[in-house]
Amino acid sequence: MASLRVSGVTVSFGGNRALDGVGMTAEPGRITGLIGPNGAGKSTLFDVATGLRRPSSGRVHLDGRDVTRMRPSARAKCGLARTFQRLELFGRLSVHDNLLVAAELGPERPRAAGVVKEILDRLGLTGLADTAPDTLPTGVGRLVEVGRALALRPKVLLLDEPAAGQDAEETERFAALLRSLADDGTAVVLVEHDMSLVMSVCDDVYVLDLGKVIAVGPPEVIRNDETVLAAYLGDA
Amino acid sequence: MDQFLTFGIVGLSTAAIYAVIGSGLVLTYTTTGVFNFAHGAAGMLSAFSYWQLTVGWGWPVPIALAVVLLLLAPAFGLLVERFILRPVQALGEAERLVMTVALLSGLIGVARWIWDPNVARPLPAFFDDRPPFHIGPAAVTWHQAITMAVAVAVAITLRLLLYRTRAGAEMRATVDDRALVGLTGADPVRANKAAWILGTQLAALGGILIAPTVTLDAAQLSLLIVSAYTAAVFGRLRSVPLTFIGAVVIGCTESYLTGYLPQNDYLPGLRLAAPALLLFIALLVFPHRRLRGRDRRLAPVPVPTARGTLVFAAATIAFGVVLASVLGEADLITYGPIFSLGIVALSYVPLTGYAGQISLCQLSMAGIGAVVWAHFGAHGQLWALGLAVLVAAVAGALIALPALRLSGVYLALGTAAFAVVLDRWIFTLPAFHVLGVEVALFDQGSVEVTGPSLFGLRLDSGEELMVLAAVCLALASVLVAALRRGRFGRRLIALRDSEAAYATLGGNLLFAKVLVFSLASGIAGLGGALYGMQQRAITPDQFNLIAGLPLFLVAVIGGLGAVGNGLFTGTALIGPTNALITLAPSLQNPVALLPALAGMGLGKNPDGIAAHFRHQWEPLGRDRIARTALLAWLATAWLLRLGDLIDGWTFLGGALVVAVALRTWASARQAPAAEPEIPVEWWGVRRDWRPEDEEVLARGVAAS
Ligand SMILES: Nc1ncnc2c1ncn2[C@@H]1O[C@H](COP(=O)(O)OP(=O)(O)OP(=O)(O)O)[C@@H](O)[C@H]1O
Ligand SMILES: [Mg+2]
């Protein structure tokens, strides 16, 4: 089983450091929360992990292998998958075909159709299989993104605000889904603004502020950490 | 040394013109976000107008200059802004691109219509009655001096205008952040107008300055702009000073190439192609912002059913057979390209429709196919057709590699440059040897083309070639439809919809792009070979950039995502225009403008009209009675035609009338009986529960 480890990652936009020597580890079978106020650098860290953005320094390891110089597609072949905060669905393909493209690129491509069917079922999207994703509300669109990532059968799964736009009941079901994924041995990284979800499902939580990790620990510790509270208050 | 200086002066004065034109381009691009392919054509039109006023009507030079620069050019810029670009401003980048390409094609048509291209129109240089003066050993003509002075004046004026006036501040504001312009109180529409006026004036100035040094030819002048584009790319389409530097580099390169390139058969074309080659290189070398932003709208890509595809293919072949049997030999040559150019147009469906790669060199790829067939298939060997497809596919793979670094306008520019390099240089080369194989092209003129032998049968008459082309179009359409239903088609669409998502799922962009470029070029090569056979002899002119523009425009109008677009484009491009010319030969010139006008109609019908057509004709296909009636009518009329009882026009006209009548009848019959509205809560109670209701509900719930 694979783990994701980033260390000392720095990214600058112009003079502005979006990430400043960030390190994080995600272990198989665990759900790692990544929280922080808006603009903290969470999505940028995902971009670095998946290879969409080159860090000016720092390393990314997947399953012990240094993948810092690998292209995004090569990292996907190592079992890394993600969703996007600003939806990146294939707008002209049906929901079903969105997942199919992923399944056909993944390790189970000979039985891609079966994989898609199973995942649509698991996420309760079967009724929407033939819809165009652009017509869906963003909450459902995010679920389709999760499904597409799952169709790759990832070992490391990065989720960027997947539950935004869901109601309480849907969130609960989503939490159960995350738990079952972790139980299957997937390393899950969850970026989320819904604190109750993060605190209830995560095994470890990283707190990012202004490009730096300001706290790491189990939810119950983070919940009562003064610096974390200050970071959020400073933001408000 | 003297020679070096002299060529340097020539280079600098050319550079001055490129700088003037290029800065106009940068100005409109930065302010309005539109890369204007017709920028050079505006300059061309101004040069012609200036010629008309001075030489044609004998007006004094200052008055003519004032009229063109202060009246005509601004008016033209405003018209373009209002009627051509504002309607598509809210649409995607591709639509804006199509508009200016249509404008380019249209302006060339207009100029050829007004000013007969067969008449020479010398334009005197400024102060050509005064002797040149000398700077050291080098002679400088007054025209050259004036040109350089104008460039300096333009540079100073632009600087003052952009940084010292309110209009300039607005234009710069629009550049920096379109969304914020409103907040700062600037008016984007006014800034756009100002940019179009000024940009067109700069193009006009450049056109008038360059015209005396070259022949006054619509296409040539419009393409002189390639050098100005290169200068603008040096400035990354944003910086006026860098554009000036780029212009100097290009002007001097061109001039020194003329001066120092050895004289032989292979290089004169290189001199002509040098600007395009430089453009190609500049595009690859200069880093530019990837236009990664997702387009607001992309052409829809309907999934054809297997049955629908087969019916369409059969109809295509039937259409070919019927046309072949009713048309005379001369008409067969005129209308044959419906199918062969239809195949070339079909290549846009996977390339641009699915994968979103804009290419302006598909007709050049067709040219490669044609020329390979002409030489290797001279005795009709069928394998040569495969070779033609293969060579075109390899050429396609070659442009795919630079295409990886380019997208949107940059890709369109790059492929246009490639088309120009092929047409001006490669296609004009005499035969040469590579690794012992003789590579012959157009033999510096035209080459004969013959038909293939199929199972010992020599296909060489117009009828046979038309049917062959129809069969090939049908097969190619089936292939593209299969692609759309299959894995590769899905991947192409996916990579266009989101490159980031496709890559993070493990998709290989390089592989997919190279493959789709070669596939599309192979299809275009096949079309080109068939086109060559039908034309009997081919010249490079038939495959140049300008000739390819109408094909691109009509294909876009047809809807790039629809498999039926090949037949649609071929028919729409070749059919009505030639029929009109046959009926009224005097319409030749206005008819040449039709594709451009259609292209400009894009704002009204951005999804393409091929799908719309399919929709309209579907009822006829579904209605058994109407379908049988139509087939029976067609068969009868066809027999009458074969028996020479009616002529071809009666046959086609009659078929059209009957088909439209039957379609109307069929759709009226199928119009659903109006059903009383039943509230959703009562579904399954007041009326039967239908399987599709479940989906409707699911969607409604999801949307709430
Ligand atoms: N393409 C970019 N160019 C310039 N700056 C950027 C770019 N992308 C992100 N940034 C900046 O980097 C910082 C981190 O952004 P990022 O999107 O990673 O934050 P985030 O933690 O995901 O925030 P949110 O909770 O709002 O999603 C922000 O200050 C943002 O403005
Ligand atoms: Mg984010």
Coordinates of C-alpha atoms in Angstrom, one line a residue, chain A residues 15-157:
Chain A
G15 CA 6.8 37.7 -4.6
N16 CA 4.0 36.0 -2.7
R17 CA 4.8 32.7 -1.0
A18 CA 1.8 30.5 -1.3
L19 CA 3.6 27.5 0.3
D20 CA 6.7 27.9 2.5
G21 CA 8.5 24.7 3.4
V22 CA 5.4 22.6 3.8
G23 CA 5.7 19.0 4.9
M24 CA 2.8 16.5 5.1
T25 CA 2.4 12.7 5.2
A26 CA -0.7 10.7 4.3
E27 CA -0.7 7.0 5.4
P28 CA -2.6 4.1 3.9
G29 CA -5.8 3.4 5.8
R30 CA -5.9 6.8 7.4
I31 CA -7.9 10.0 6.6
T32 CA -5.6 13.0 6.8
G33 CA -7.4 16.4 7.1
L34 CA -5.9 19.5 5.6
I35 CA -7.5 22.7 6.9
G36 CA -6.8 26.4 6.9
P37 CA -8.4 29.7 6.1
N38 CA -9.0 30.8 2.5
G39 CA -5.8 31.3 0.6
A40 CA -3.7 29.2 3.0
G41 CA -2.3 27.2 0.1
K42 CA -4.3 23.9 0.4
S43 CA -5.2 23.6 -3.3
T44 CA -1.7 24.7 -4.3
L45 CA -0.3 21.8 -2.2
F46 CA -2.6 19.4 -4.1
D47 CA -1.3 20.9 -7.4
V48 CA 2.2 20.3 -6.3
A49 CA 1.4 16.7 -5.1
T50 CA -0.2 15.8 -8.5
G51 CA 2.5 17.5 -10.6
L52 CA 0.3 20.3 -12.0
R53 CA 2.7 22.9 -10.4
R54 CA 6.4 22.7 -10.0
P55 CA 7.6 23.7 -6.5
S56 CA 10.7 25.9 -6.4
S57 CA 12.0 23.6 -3.7
G58 CA 10.9 20.5 -1.9
R59 CA 10.2 16.8 -2.7
V60 CA 7.2 14.7 -3.3
H61 CA 7.4 10.9 -2.5
L62 CA 4.8 8.4 -3.4
D63 CA 5.1 4.9 -1.9
G64 CA 8.7 5.8 -1.0
R65 CA 9.5 6.8 -4.6
D66 CA 10.6 10.3 -5.4
V67 CA 8.1 11.6 -8.0
T68 CA 9.1 15.2 -7.8
R69 CA 10.1 15.4 -11.5
M70 CA 7.4 13.1 -12.8
R71 CA 4.6 14.3 -15.0
P72 CA 1.0 14.3 -13.6
S73 CA 0.0 11.3 -15.8
A74 CA 3.0 9.2 -14.5
R75 CA 2.0 10.0 -10.9
A76 CA -1.6 8.9 -11.7
K77 CA -0.1 5.6 -12.8
C78 CA 1.5 5.3 -9.4
G79 CA -2.0 5.4 -7.8
L80 CA -2.5 9.1 -7.1
A81 CA -5.9 10.6 -7.9
R82 CA -7.6 13.9 -7.0
T83 CA -10.7 16.1 -7.3
F84 CA -10.7 19.8 -8.0
Q85 CA -12.1 22.5 -5.9
R86 CA -13.1 24.4 -9.1
L87 CA -14.8 21.6 -10.9
E88 CA -12.9 20.2 -13.8
L89 CA -15.5 17.8 -15.2
F90 CA -15.5 16.8 -18.8
G91 CA -18.5 18.9 -19.7
R92 CA -19.3 17.4 -23.1
L93 CA -19.3 13.8 -21.8
S94 CA -22.1 12.2 -19.8
V95 CA -21.6 11.5 -16.1
H96 CA -21.1 7.8 -17.0
D97 CA -18.5 8.6 -19.7
N98 CA -16.7 10.9 -17.2
L99 CA -16.1 7.9 -15.0
L100 CA -15.4 5.6 -18.0
V101 CA -12.5 7.8 -19.2
A102 CA -10.9 7.4 -15.8
A103 CA -11.7 3.7 -15.5
E104 CA -10.1 3.1 -18.9
L105 CA -7.0 4.9 -17.8
G106 CA -6.8 3.0 -14.5
P107 CA -5.5 -0.4 -13.5
E108 CA -8.8 -2.2 -14.2
R109 CA -9.3 -1.1 -17.7
P110 CA -10.4 -4.5 -19.1
R111 CA -13.5 -4.4 -16.9
A112 CA -13.9 -0.6 -17.0
A113 CA -17.6 -0.7 -17.7
G114 CA -18.2 -2.8 -14.6
V115 CA -16.0 -0.5 -12.4
V116 CA -18.1 2.5 -13.6
K117 CA -21.4 0.8 -12.8
E118 CA -20.2 -0.2 -9.3
I119 CA -19.0 3.3 -8.5
L120 CA -22.1 5.0 -9.8
D121 CA -24.1 2.6 -7.6
R122 CA -21.9 3.3 -4.5
L123 CA -22.3 7.0 -4.9
G124 CA -26.0 6.9 -5.8
L125 CA -25.4 8.5 -9.1
T126 CA -26.9 5.7 -11.3
G127 CA -30.0 7.8 -12.1
L128 CA -27.8 10.5 -13.4
A129 CA -25.5 8.4 -15.6
D130 CA -26.7 9.9 -18.9
T131 CA -26.9 13.5 -17.8
A132 CA -24.5 16.2 -18.9
P133 CA -22.4 17.2 -15.8
D134 CA -22.7 20.9 -16.6
T135 CA -26.4 20.7 -15.8
L136 CA -25.8 19.3 -12.3
P137 CA -25.7 21.4 -9.2
T138 CA -22.1 21.8 -7.9
G139 CA -22.7 19.6 -4.9
V140 CA -23.6 16.7 -7.2
G141 CA -20.8 17.7 -9.6
R142 CA -18.3 17.3 -6.7
L143 CA -19.6 13.8 -6.1
V144 CA -19.1 13.0 -9.8
E145 CA -15.5 14.2 -9.4
V146 CA -15.1 11.9 -6.5
G147 CA -16.5 9.1 -8.5
R148 CA -14.2 9.8 -11.4
A149 CA -11.2 9.8 -9.1
L150 CA -12.4 6.5 -7.6
A151 CA -12.7 4.9 -11.0
L152 CA -8.9 5.1 -11.1
R153 CA -8.8 2.7 -8.1
P154 CA -6.4 5.1 -6.4
K155 CA -4.1 4.2 -3.5
V156 CA -3.8 7.9 -2.5
L157 CA -6.9 10.1 -2.9

